Structures are given as C-alpha cells and as structure tokens.
Amino acid sequence: MPSTRKVTRRELVRGAVAAAAAAPVVSRDLLAQPPSSKLRVALIGCGGRGSHVALEVLRLGHQVVALCDVDENQITAARRFLADKFEPGKATLEKAAAYGDYRRLLEQAKTFDAAVVATGSRWHAPISVALMKAGKHVYCEKPLVYRLAEARELGQLASQCKVATQTGTQGGSSKAFRRAVEIIQAGLLGSIDRVYLWCDGYGPNPPSHDRPPGEDPVPAGLNWDFWLGPAPWRPFKKGVYHPGCLRFQNWLDLCNGMLAGQGAHTFYLPVRALDLGPPVRVEAQLPEPLRETYVSKGRFRFEYPARGQRPSLSLWWYDGGAYPPEEITASLKTISGKVPNMGCLFLGERGELYTGGWGGEGLLRLKGDKQWRGVLDHEAAKKVPVTLPRVAGDNHVLEWIEACRGGPATWSDFTVGARVSEAYLPGILALRLGRPIEYDGAAQRVPDAPEADRWIRKTYRTKWLL
C-alpha cells in the first residue's frame, strides 16, 4: 500500500545509518597515529570557510603547518579560532608559518604535503594549478572555478599530476546524496525530463547595480591589489567587498553570483545522477538591466541533450526569492507546511525525488504515494542495491585525507567539480549577453557571440601569478 505517514528528520537519519551498513565505508583514523603519518596541510585563504575545513583537518589528527592570506587580520583570526576550537593542536598552531603570498609558501614546498584553497573563486584555479604542478594534494572550496575554460584545465591537470583533489561540495559525501544517485540511476523514477533547482536561503539579492563612488583607506594588514589578484583593479570601499564571501559574491568581476555560489552545490546531484555535461541552450530572465552585480532574482532555463538511453532534459534554476511554479512545488508543502527555501526536485514518469540545497536530505514520492518518504525508508527504494562507497560520518574532509594517504580517489575530485562547473557556468554567459544562447560545450564557445570569449577564457591580470 502507498505510504500515508509524514517522514521525519529522525527517520531520515535512522534510515541513512541502516543503508550505510551495506555499503563500503572509508575508515576513520583519528589521533592514534605516529607523527610521521600525519598529513601536513597548508591553509590558503583564512576566512570562515577555510578555517572550518582546517579545523576538521585537526580533528582528524593531522597538522595545519602554514596559514596564508593576503590579509594579516584573517591569519590572526584563523590561528585564534583553530586554537580555541581544538586545544590539542594549540602548540602546533602557534608554530604554523604565516605567509602573505602563496608563491612564497610554494618556495617552501618541502614543508607541507597538501593544501586547502579557500580564497575567492577568481583565485581558485591559479592557486590550485600551481599547487598541483608542485605535486601537492588540493582541497578547493566551491565554486571550483571562475571561468569556464578553467574547469577543463583543472580536471585534466588533476588527472595528469596524480594528486588527491576534492571540491568543497560537502553534500556529495552524505549517505542520502549517494543513495539518491543510486535510486535515480536504477530507474526507480523512470524517465526524467525535468529538474527544478532553487535557493532562497540567504535572503533577497539587491537589484543589479554599479560600484559605489569614491575610495576608502585600505585597512592595515590587507594587500588590496593582491586580494583582487586576477580580477580587474578597483578601489577599496569599506564593507563592500571584504571580508566575507557574501560581500564579494555578487560582483561579477569577482565571482558569479548565487548561480555559482550555491549552484556548485545544487547542480551536483543532477550532474552525477543523470550524467550531465554542458548544456546546449540556456535562457536567463533579467528582472532588471544588468550592471556590475548579479541580478535580484535569478531565473535560468538550461537544456541538456539526450545521453544514451536518457532523454533530453530541461533544468530550471531560481534564486533571490524566486521559486518554481506553485503547481511544481505544491506537494513539498506537505513536508513542513511550506516549500523549503532550497532544493533540487527531479520529476520522472513514475515519481519525484527531492533533496535539500546541498543534497544531504533525500525524500521520495512515487506515483500513488500520498506522502513523501525518506530515500532510505521507502519500500520501493529498499530494493535498489547499494553500489556506491560511503564515507564515515559523511565527512568530506576525511574522504580527501584518506585519498591523500593513498586511499581511493575522492568522489568529488576536480574532474567531477569541473563537470559540475561546466553544467552551470554557461548560465553566466546568457546573463552577461542578455539573451538566450546556443552553447557549444565541446569547443567551449557561443557560436554566434564571439564577444562571450572574454567570460570563457582567461583574462587575468598577471601581476600576482606564478
């Protein structure tokens, strides 16, 4: 009989644990290891996200031996944060070397084995490339790249250098995410021709606008020109760009707005489960004329070609308070009384599957079901075999560290992160051009818009590059 009972979060967690028992699990090797076996990790980009990844490195029994940031204040704050949160590592952290230039860090390459890159996305590819060429393992925060051409370069280089890489899309290490992939690929939903993605978790975006006039004094300890790095120079304005990713994220010369900031997470499941490559067509709806920042409400439609037995796919993206049509999301209100503020919804011929914005929560509703059930609790889903590896504690950093130490490759390595980037970044081209585009993914170009190449290829300022 179809289910009629609401699923609870507790049931989701309990079901995840049960399903994990049947899956291969990456082992957890904590503090009980000799110093010689501990990974020496450098942190490049010492803001909040980087500091939290570094904290997990410490908790897993490894060392943070260097802190690198163009803002001395960020280094000081990160050192204090890590020492406060992880008392056993305090003595080591006090000795961790400080660098204001990643190039000087690389001159001391023998002092570290791996690096976490948590700068702004304009810096992700240049620094990650330099690290991989030096033979270092790299964990890079999302968005993995700023420009489309960087994605393929990073993916290919990671394979050539044979280093362990991980893209910071942590939802991909959750049991629910991997179970959702297994369910979709097993055909439980039947043919899937529509996917809806949305993000309203950070409040509304302001309307697209230009930079404020004037210039403010650069704070002591901040190398502003180095902070801009590959991006075009602009004057410093207090509270506009730095510190914090939510400040600079919407400035299109520095990042690619919410489509990249959250899209790197939410596009991941469709790319993985449906084997998506680049779209062949993208349409962006502009609620106002595009200026220097991302739009107030992002609405995009991506068209992907048929893949083997899979049909062509239409995928919609919404952000800034925009949501899919009510008739699409109405059934989701039965979960908590309202449409979740982030999500990924697959519509198939035999049912639908929903996950949260990071993919770490999974709900399934097949034709005939009156309520949603967890992807690990639904009776029909229990018949789908467990085929993908699981990570102890859903720990994304652990999976990378195990790969650094000779274990299996990570599931979100740079080849995968590159595919996800190529799935959503053409949307920025449609936004910039202000019209629908036909996209040639193989050549990475818009055939009838050669002017789009400046947003696809590298146009770096080279002053701060290796």
JSON list of C-alpha atoms in Angstrom, two decimals, residues 266-441:
[
{"chain": "A", "resi": 266, "resn": "THR", "atom": "CA", "xyz": [22.74, 22.11, -6.07]},
{"chain": "A", "resi": 267, "resn": "PHE", "atom": "CA", "xyz": [23.74, 21.21, -9.64]},
{"chain": "A", "resi": 268, "resn": "TYR", "atom": "CA", "xyz": [25.96, 18.44, -8.28]},
{"chain": "A", "resi": 269, "resn": "LEU", "atom": "CA", "xyz": [23.25, 15.82, -7.83]},
{"chain": "A", "resi": 270, "resn": "PRO", "atom": "CA", "xyz": [21.71, 16.21, -11.33]},
{"chain": "A", "resi": 271, "resn": "VAL", "atom": "CA", "xyz": [25.17, 16.12, -12.91]},
{"chain": "A", "resi": 272, "resn": "ARG", "atom": "CA", "xyz": [26.09, 12.96, -11.01]},
{"chain": "A", "resi": 273, "resn": "ALA", "atom": "CA", "xyz": [22.79, 11.12, -11.23]},
{"chain": "A", "resi": 274, "resn": "LEU", "atom": "CA", "xyz": [21.92, 11.99, -14.83]},
{"chain": "A", "resi": 275, "resn": "ASP", "atom": "CA", "xyz": [25.45, 12.15, -16.28]},
{"chain": "A", "resi": 276, "resn": "LEU", "atom": "CA", "xyz": [25.03, 15.74, -17.45]},
{"chain": "A", "resi": 277, "resn": "GLY", "atom": "CA", "xyz": [27.64, 17.55, -19.48]},
{"chain": "A", "resi": 278, "resn": "PRO", "atom": "CA", "xyz": [27.46, 21.16, -20.70]},
{"chain": "A", "resi": 279, "resn": "PRO", "atom": "CA", "xyz": [24.03, 22.47, -21.74]},
{"chain": "A", "resi": 280, "resn": "VAL", "atom": "CA", "xyz": [23.26, 23.10, -25.40]},
{"chain": "A", "resi": 281, "resn": "ARG", "atom": "CA", "xyz": [20.97, 26.06, -24.73]},
{"chain": "A", "resi": 282, "resn": "VAL", "atom": "CA", "xyz": [20.50, 28.50, -21.84]},
{"chain": "A", "resi": 283, "resn": "GLU", "atom": "CA", "xyz": [17.98, 31.26, -21.23]},
{"chain": "A", "resi": 284, "resn": "ALA", "atom": "CA", "xyz": [18.36, 33.83, -18.45]},
{"chain": "A", "resi": 285, "resn": "GLN", "atom": "CA", "xyz": [15.48, 36.09, -17.42]},
{"chain": "A", "resi": 286, "resn": "LEU", "atom": "CA", "xyz": [16.70, 39.51, -16.28]},
{"chain": "A", "resi": 287, "resn": "PRO", "atom": "CA", "xyz": [14.43, 41.26, -13.76]},
{"chain": "A", "resi": 288, "resn": "GLU", "atom": "CA", "xyz": [16.38, 44.50, -14.30]},
{"chain": "A", "resi": 289, "resn": "PRO", "atom": "CA", "xyz": [19.20, 45.71, -16.58]},
{"chain": "A", "resi": 290, "resn": "LEU", "atom": "CA", "xyz": [22.49, 44.02, -15.74]},
{"chain": "A", "resi": 291, "resn": "ARG", "atom": "CA", "xyz": [25.09, 46.30, -14.18]},
{"chain": "A", "resi": 292, "resn": "GLU", "atom": "CA", "xyz": [28.22, 45.26, -12.25]},
{"chain": "A", "resi": 293, "resn": "THR", "atom": "CA", "xyz": [26.47, 42.87, -9.89]},
{"chain": "A", "resi": 294, "resn": "TYR", "atom": "CA", "xyz": [24.33, 39.77, -10.15]},
{"chain": "A", "resi": 295, "resn": "VAL", "atom": "CA", "xyz": [20.56, 40.24, -10.56]},
{"chain": "A", "resi": 296, "resn": "SER", "atom": "CA", "xyz": [17.99, 40.47, -7.75]},
{"chain": "A", "resi": 297, "resn": "LYS", "atom": "CA", "xyz": [16.15, 37.31, -8.80]},
{"chain": "A", "resi": 298, "resn": "GLY", "atom": "CA", "xyz": [17.94, 34.74, -10.91]},
{"chain": "A", "resi": 299, "resn": "ARG", "atom": "CA", "xyz": [15.81, 32.65, -13.29]},
{"chain": "A", "resi": 300, "resn": "PHE", "atom": "CA", "xyz": [17.53, 30.35, -15.76]},
{"chain": "A", "resi": 301, "resn": "ARG", "atom": "CA", "xyz": [16.48, 27.52, -18.04]},
{"chain": "A", "resi": 302, "resn": "PHE", "atom": "CA", "xyz": [19.14, 25.03, -19.16]},
{"chain": "A", "resi": 303, "resn": "GLU", "atom": "CA", "xyz": [18.62, 22.47, -21.91]},
{"chain": "A", "resi": 304, "resn": "TYR", "atom": "CA", "xyz": [20.79, 19.33, -21.92]},
{"chain": "A", "resi": 305, "resn": "PRO", "atom": "CA", "xyz": [20.94, 16.83, -24.79]},
{"chain": "A", "resi": 306, "resn": "ALA", "atom": "CA", "xyz": [19.89, 13.19, -24.62]},
{"chain": "A", "resi": 307, "resn": "ARG", "atom": "CA", "xyz": [22.54, 10.89, -23.13]},
{"chain": "A", "resi": 308, "resn": "GLY", "atom": "CA", "xyz": [22.40, 7.24, -24.18]},
{"chain": "A", "resi": 309, "resn": "GLN", "atom": "CA", "xyz": [19.01, 5.92, -23.02]},
{"chain": "A", "resi": 310, "resn": "ARG", "atom": "CA", "xyz": [18.27, 9.14, -21.12]},
{"chain": "A", "resi": 311, "resn": "PRO", "atom": "CA", "xyz": [16.05, 11.74, -22.79]},
{"chain": "A", "resi": 312, "resn": "SER", "atom": "CA", "xyz": [16.90, 15.39, -23.26]},
{"chain": "A", "resi": 313, "resn": "LEU", "atom": "CA", "xyz": [16.47, 17.37, -20.05]},
{"chain": "A", "resi": 314, "resn": "SER", "atom": "CA", "xyz": [15.14, 20.80, -19.08]},
{"chain": "A", "resi": 315, "resn": "LEU", "atom": "CA", "xyz": [16.59, 22.19, -15.85]},
{"chain": "A", "resi": 316, "resn": "TRP", "atom": "CA", "xyz": [15.41, 25.39, -14.17]},
{"chain": "A", "resi": 317, "resn": "TRP", "atom": "CA", "xyz": [17.34, 27.45, -11.60]},
{"chain": "A", "resi": 318, "resn": "TYR", "atom": "CA", "xyz": [15.77, 30.10, -9.30]},
{"chain": "A", "resi": 319, "resn": "ASP", "atom": "CA", "xyz": [17.34, 32.31, -6.61]},
{"chain": "A", "resi": 320, "resn": "GLY", "atom": "CA", "xyz": [16.89, 35.57, -4.69]},
{"chain": "A", "resi": 321, "resn": "GLY", "atom": "CA", "xyz": [13.33, 34.73, -3.63]},
{"chain": "A", "resi": 322, "resn": "ALA", "atom": "CA", "xyz": [12.22, 33.30, -6.96]},
{"chain": "A", "resi": 323, "resn": "TYR", "atom": "CA", "xyz": [10.71, 29.80, -6.81]},
{"chain": "A", "resi": 324, "resn": "PRO", "atom": "CA", "xyz": [9.47, 27.22, -9.30]},
{"chain": "A", "resi": 325, "resn": "PRO", "atom": "CA", "xyz": [5.75, 27.48, -10.21]},
{"chain": "A", "resi": 326, "resn": "GLU", "atom": "CA", "xyz": [3.39, 26.52, -7.40]},
{"chain": "A", "resi": 327, "resn": "GLU", "atom": "CA", "xyz": [1.99, 23.56, -9.30]},
{"chain": "A", "resi": 328, "resn": "ILE", "atom": "CA", "xyz": [5.50, 22.09, -9.37]},
{"chain": "A", "resi": 329, "resn": "THR", "atom": "CA", "xyz": [6.27, 22.52, -5.66]},
{"chain": "A", "resi": 330, "resn": "ALA", "atom": "CA", "xyz": [2.78, 22.13, -4.13]},
{"chain": "A", "resi": 331, "resn": "SER", "atom": "CA", "xyz": [3.40, 18.60, -2.85]},
{"chain": "A", "resi": 332, "resn": "LEU", "atom": "CA", "xyz": [6.50, 19.76, -0.96]},
{"chain": "A", "resi": 333, "resn": "LYS", "atom": "CA", "xyz": [4.32, 21.79, 1.41]},
{"chain": "A", "resi": 334, "resn": "THR", "atom": "CA", "xyz": [3.19, 18.53, 2.99]},
{"chain": "A", "resi": 335, "resn": "ILE", "atom": "CA", "xyz": [6.71, 18.05, 4.42]},
{"chain": "A", "resi": 336, "resn": "SER", "atom": "CA", "xyz": [6.85, 21.09, 6.72]},
{"chain": "A", "resi": 337, "resn": "GLY", "atom": "CA", "xyz": [3.89, 23.27, 5.75]},
{"chain": "A", "resi": 338, "resn": "LYS", "atom": "CA", "xyz": [5.81, 25.36, 3.22]},
{"chain": "A", "resi": 339, "resn": "VAL", "atom": "CA", "xyz": [8.13, 24.99, 0.25]},
{"chain": "A", "resi": 340, "resn": "PRO", "atom": "CA", "xyz": [11.71, 24.51, 1.54]},
{"chain": "A", "resi": 341, "resn": "ASN", "atom": "CA", "xyz": [13.92, 27.54, 0.88]},
{"chain": "A", "resi": 342, "resn": "MET", "atom": "CA", "xyz": [16.49, 25.45, -1.01]},
{"chain": "A", "resi": 343, "resn": "GLY", "atom": "CA", "xyz": [16.02, 22.40, -3.11]},
{"chain": "A", "resi": 344, "resn": "CYS", "atom": "CA", "xyz": [16.53, 20.09, -6.03]},
{"chain": "A", "resi": 345, "resn": "LEU", "atom": "CA", "xyz": [13.42, 18.39, -7.44]},
{"chain": "A", "resi": 346, "resn": "PHE", "atom": "CA", "xyz": [13.51, 15.61, -10.05]},
{"chain": "A", "resi": 347, "resn": "LEU", "atom": "CA", "xyz": [10.28, 14.92, -11.97]},
{"chain": "A", "resi": 348, "resn": "GLY", "atom": "CA", "xyz": [10.11, 11.46, -13.52]},
{"chain": "A", "resi": 349, "resn": "GLU", "atom": "CA", "xyz": [7.43, 9.40, -15.22]},
{"chain": "A", "resi": 350, "resn": "ARG", "atom": "CA", "xyz": [7.00, 7.22, -12.11]},
{"chain": "A", "resi": 351, "resn": "GLY", "atom": "CA", "xyz": [7.51, 9.75, -9.35]},
{"chain": "A", "resi": 352, "resn": "GLU", "atom": "CA", "xyz": [9.61, 12.58, -7.95]},
{"chain": "A", "resi": 353, "resn": "LEU", "atom": "CA", "xyz": [12.66, 12.95, -5.72]},
{"chain": "A", "resi": 354, "resn": "TYR", "atom": "CA", "xyz": [13.60, 15.97, -3.60]},
{"chain": "A", "resi": 355, "resn": "THR", "atom": "CA", "xyz": [16.84, 16.88, -1.83]},
{"chain": "A", "resi": 356, "resn": "GLY", "atom": "CA", "xyz": [17.92, 20.00, 0.03]},
{"chain": "A", "resi": 357, "resn": "GLY", "atom": "CA", "xyz": [20.30, 22.53, -1.46]},
{"chain": "A", "resi": 358, "resn": "TRP", "atom": "CA", "xyz": [23.41, 20.55, -0.51]},
{"chain": "A", "resi": 359, "resn": "GLY", "atom": "CA", "xyz": [21.88, 17.22, -1.46]},
{"chain": "A", "resi": 360, "resn": "GLY", "atom": "CA", "xyz": [22.20, 15.86, 2.06]},
{"chain": "A", "resi": 361, "resn": "GLU", "atom": "CA", "xyz": [18.49, 15.27, 2.62]},
{"chain": "A", "resi": 362, "resn": "GLY", "atom": "CA", "xyz": [16.50, 12.98, 0.37]},
{"chain": "A", "resi": 363, "resn": "LEU", "atom": "CA", "xyz": [12.75, 12.42, 0.00]},
{"chain": "A", "resi": 364, "resn": "LEU", "atom": "CA", "xyz": [10.93, 10.21, -2.48]},
{"chain": "A", "resi": 365, "resn": "ARG", "atom": "CA", "xyz": [7.31, 10.15, -3.68]},
{"chain": "A", "resi": 366, "resn": "LEU", "atom": "CA", "xyz": [6.28, 7.62, -6.29]},
{"chain": "A", "resi": 367, "resn": "LYS", "atom": "CA", "xyz": [3.02, 7.61, -8.25]},
{"chain": "A", "resi": 368, "resn": "GLY", "atom": "CA", "xyz": [0.24, 6.57, -5.87]},
{"chain": "A", "resi": 369, "resn": "ASP", "atom": "CA", "xyz": [2.04, 7.71, -2.70]},
{"chain": "A", "resi": 370, "resn": "LYS", "atom": "CA", "xyz": [0.13, 10.24, -0.61]},
{"chain": "A", "resi": 371, "resn": "GLN", "atom": "CA", "xyz": [3.17, 11.45, 1.32]},
{"chain": "A", "resi": 372, "resn": "TRP", "atom": "CA", "xyz": [6.90, 11.83, 0.87]},
{"chain": "A", "resi": 373, "resn": "ARG", "atom": "CA", "xyz": [9.17, 9.20, 2.42]},
{"chain": "A", "resi": 374, "resn": "GLY", "atom": "CA", "xyz": [12.91, 9.23, 3.05]},
{"chain": "A", "resi": 375, "resn": "VAL", "atom": "CA", "xyz": [15.05, 7.84, 0.25]},
{"chain": "A", "resi": 376, "resn": "LEU", "atom": "CA", "xyz": [16.27, 5.24, 2.76]},
{"chain": "A", "resi": 377, "resn": "ASP", "atom": "CA", "xyz": [12.82, 4.35, 4.16]},
{"chain": "A", "resi": 378, "resn": "HIS", "atom": "CA", "xyz": [10.65, 3.96, 1.08]},
{"chain": "A", "resi": 379, "resn": "GLU", "atom": "CA", "xyz": [9.81, 0.30, 0.50]},
{"chain": "A", "resi": 380, "resn": "ALA", "atom": "CA", "xyz": [10.44, 0.50, -3.24]},
{"chain": "A", "resi": 381, "resn": "ALA", "atom": "CA", "xyz": [13.81, 2.18, -2.66]},
{"chain": "A", "resi": 382, "resn": "LYS", "atom": "CA", "xyz": [14.94, -0.62, -0.33]},
{"chain": "A", "resi": 383, "resn": "LYS", "atom": "CA", "xyz": [15.09, -2.92, -3.34]},
{"chain": "A", "resi": 384, "resn": "VAL", "atom": "CA", "xyz": [17.69, -0.71, -5.06]},
{"chain": "A", "resi": 385, "resn": "PRO", "atom": "CA", "xyz": [21.16, -2.17, -4.45]},
{"chain": "A", "resi": 386, "resn": "VAL", "atom": "CA", "xyz": [23.82, -0.14, -2.62]},
{"chain": "A", "resi": 387, "resn": "THR", "atom": "CA", "xyz": [26.63, 0.32, -5.15]},
{"chain": "A", "resi": 388, "resn": "LEU", "atom": "CA", "xyz": [28.47, 3.49, -4.15]},
{"chain": "A", "resi": 389, "resn": "PRO", "atom": "CA", "xyz": [31.05, 3.84, -1.35]},
{"chain": "A", "resi": 390, "resn": "ARG", "atom": "CA", "xyz": [30.07, 5.66, 1.84]},
{"chain": "A", "resi": 391, "resn": "VAL", "atom": "CA", "xyz": [32.22, 7.93, 4.00]},
{"chain": "A", "resi": 392, "resn": "ALA", "atom": "CA", "xyz": [32.29, 7.53, 7.77]},
{"chain": "A", "resi": 393, "resn": "GLY", "atom": "CA", "xyz": [30.30, 10.34, 9.34]},
{"chain": "A", "resi": 394, "resn": "ASP", "atom": "CA", "xyz": [29.55, 11.77, 5.87]},
{"chain": "A", "resi": 395, "resn": "ASN", "atom": "CA", "xyz": [32.91, 13.52, 6.36]},
{"chain": "A", "resi": 396, "resn": "HIS", "atom": "CA", "xyz": [34.01, 15.24, 3.16]},
{"chain": "A", "resi": 397, "resn": "VAL", "atom": "CA", "xyz": [37.42, 16.24, 4.54]},
{"chain": "A", "resi": 398, "resn": "LEU", "atom": "CA", "xyz": [38.08, 12.70, 5.77]},
{"chain": "A", "resi": 399, "resn": "GLU", "atom": "CA", "xyz": [37.49, 11.31, 2.28]},
{"chain": "A", "resi": 400, "resn": "TRP", "atom": "CA", "xyz": [40.11, 13.72, 0.89]},
{"chain": "A", "resi": 401, "resn": "ILE", "atom": "CA", "xyz": [42.66, 12.95, 3.61]},
{"chain": "A", "resi": 402, "resn": "GLU", "atom": "CA", "xyz": [42.27, 9.21, 3.04]},
{"chain": "A", "resi": 403, "resn": "ALA", "atom": "CA", "xyz": [42.89, 9.81, -0.68]},
{"chain": "A", "resi": 404, "resn": "CYS", "atom": "CA", "xyz": [45.98, 11.91, 0.13]},
{"chain": "A", "resi": 405, "resn": "ARG", "atom": "CA", "xyz": [47.32, 8.95, 2.10]},
{"chain": "A", "resi": 406, "resn": "GLY", "atom": "CA", "xyz": [46.90, 6.52, -0.77]},
{"chain": "A", "resi": 407, "resn": "GLY", "atom": "CA", "xyz": [43.26, 5.53, -0.35]},
{"chain": "A", "resi": 408, "resn": "PRO", "atom": "CA", "xyz": [40.56, 5.55, -3.04]},
{"chain": "A", "resi": 409, "resn": "ALA", "atom": "CA", "xyz": [40.07, 8.68, -5.12]},
{"chain": "A", "resi": 410, "resn": "THR", "atom": "CA", "xyz": [37.55, 11.14, -3.73]},
{"chain": "A", "resi": 411, "resn": "TRP", "atom": "CA", "xyz": [34.07, 11.17, -5.18]},
{"chain": "A", "resi": 412, "resn": "SER", "atom": "CA", "xyz": [34.12, 14.95, -5.72]},
{"chain": "A", "resi": 413, "resn": "ASP", "atom": "CA", "xyz": [37.57, 15.29, -7.24]},
{"chain": "A", "resi": 414, "resn": "PHE", "atom": "CA", "xyz": [38.43, 18.06, -9.69]},
{"chain": "A", "resi": 415, "resn": "THR", "atom": "CA", "xyz": [37.33, 16.03, -12.71]},
{"chain": "A", "resi": 416, "resn": "VAL", "atom": "CA", "xyz": [33.86, 15.89, -11.18]},
{"chain": "A", "resi": 417, "resn": "GLY", "atom": "CA", "xyz": [33.97, 19.50, -9.94]},
{"chain": "A", "resi": 418, "resn": "ALA", "atom": "CA", "xyz": [34.89, 20.54, -13.48]},
{"chain": "A", "resi": 419, "resn": "ARG", "atom": "CA", "xyz": [31.84, 18.75, -14.91]},
{"chain": "A", "resi": 420, "resn": "VAL", "atom": "CA", "xyz": [29.56, 20.47, -12.41]},
{"chain": "A", "resi": 421, "resn": "SER", "atom": "CA", "xyz": [31.11, 23.85, -13.28]},
{"chain": "A", "resi": 422, "resn": "GLU", "atom": "CA", "xyz": [30.57, 23.28, -16.99]},
{"chain": "A", "resi": 423, "resn": "ALA", "atom": "CA", "xyz": [26.94, 22.41, -16.32]},
{"chain": "A", "resi": 424, "resn": "TYR", "atom": "CA", "xyz": [26.01, 25.77, -14.75]},
{"chain": "A", "resi": 425, "resn": "LEU", "atom": "CA", "xyz": [28.57, 28.41, -15.83]},
{"chain": "A", "resi": 426, "resn": "PRO", "atom": "CA", "xyz": [27.08, 28.81, -19.34]},
{"chain": "A", "resi": 427, "resn": "GLY", "atom": "CA", "xyz": [24.20, 30.46, -17.48]},
{"chain": "A", "resi": 428, "resn": "ILE", "atom": "CA", "xyz": [26.51, 33.37, -16.71]},
{"chain": "A", "resi": 429, "resn": "LEU", "atom": "CA", "xyz": [27.12, 33.80, -20.44]},
{"chain": "A", "resi": 430, "resn": "ALA", "atom": "CA", "xyz": [23.38, 34.09, -21.09]},
{"chain": "A", "resi": 431, "resn": "LEU", "atom": "CA", "xyz": [23.13, 36.56, -18.21]},
{"chain": "A", "resi": 432, "resn": "ARG", "atom": "CA", "xyz": [26.02, 38.68, -19.50]},
{"chain": "A", "resi": 433, "resn": "LEU", "atom": "CA", "xyz": [24.75, 38.67, -23.09]},
{"chain": "A", "resi": 434, "resn": "GLY", "atom": "CA", "xyz": [21.18, 39.37, -22.01]},
{"chain": "A", "resi": 435, "resn": "ARG", "atom": "CA", "xyz": [19.62, 36.82, -24.36]},
{"chain": "A", "resi": 436, "resn": "PRO", "atom": "CA", "xyz": [19.18, 33.07, -24.86]},
{"chain": "A", "resi": 437, "resn": "ILE", "atom": "CA", "xyz": [22.30, 31.35, -26.13]},
{"chain": "A", "resi": 438, "resn": "GLU", "atom": "CA", "xyz": [23.16, 28.19, -28.02]},
{"chain": "A", "resi": 439, "resn": "TYR", "atom": "CA", "xyz": [26.27, 26.76, -26.39]},
{"chain": "A", "resi": 440, "resn": "ASP", "atom": "CA", "xyz": [28.95, 24.54, -27.96]},
{"chain": "A", "resi": 441, "resn": "GLY", "atom": "CA", "xyz": [30.27, 22.62, -24.97]}
]
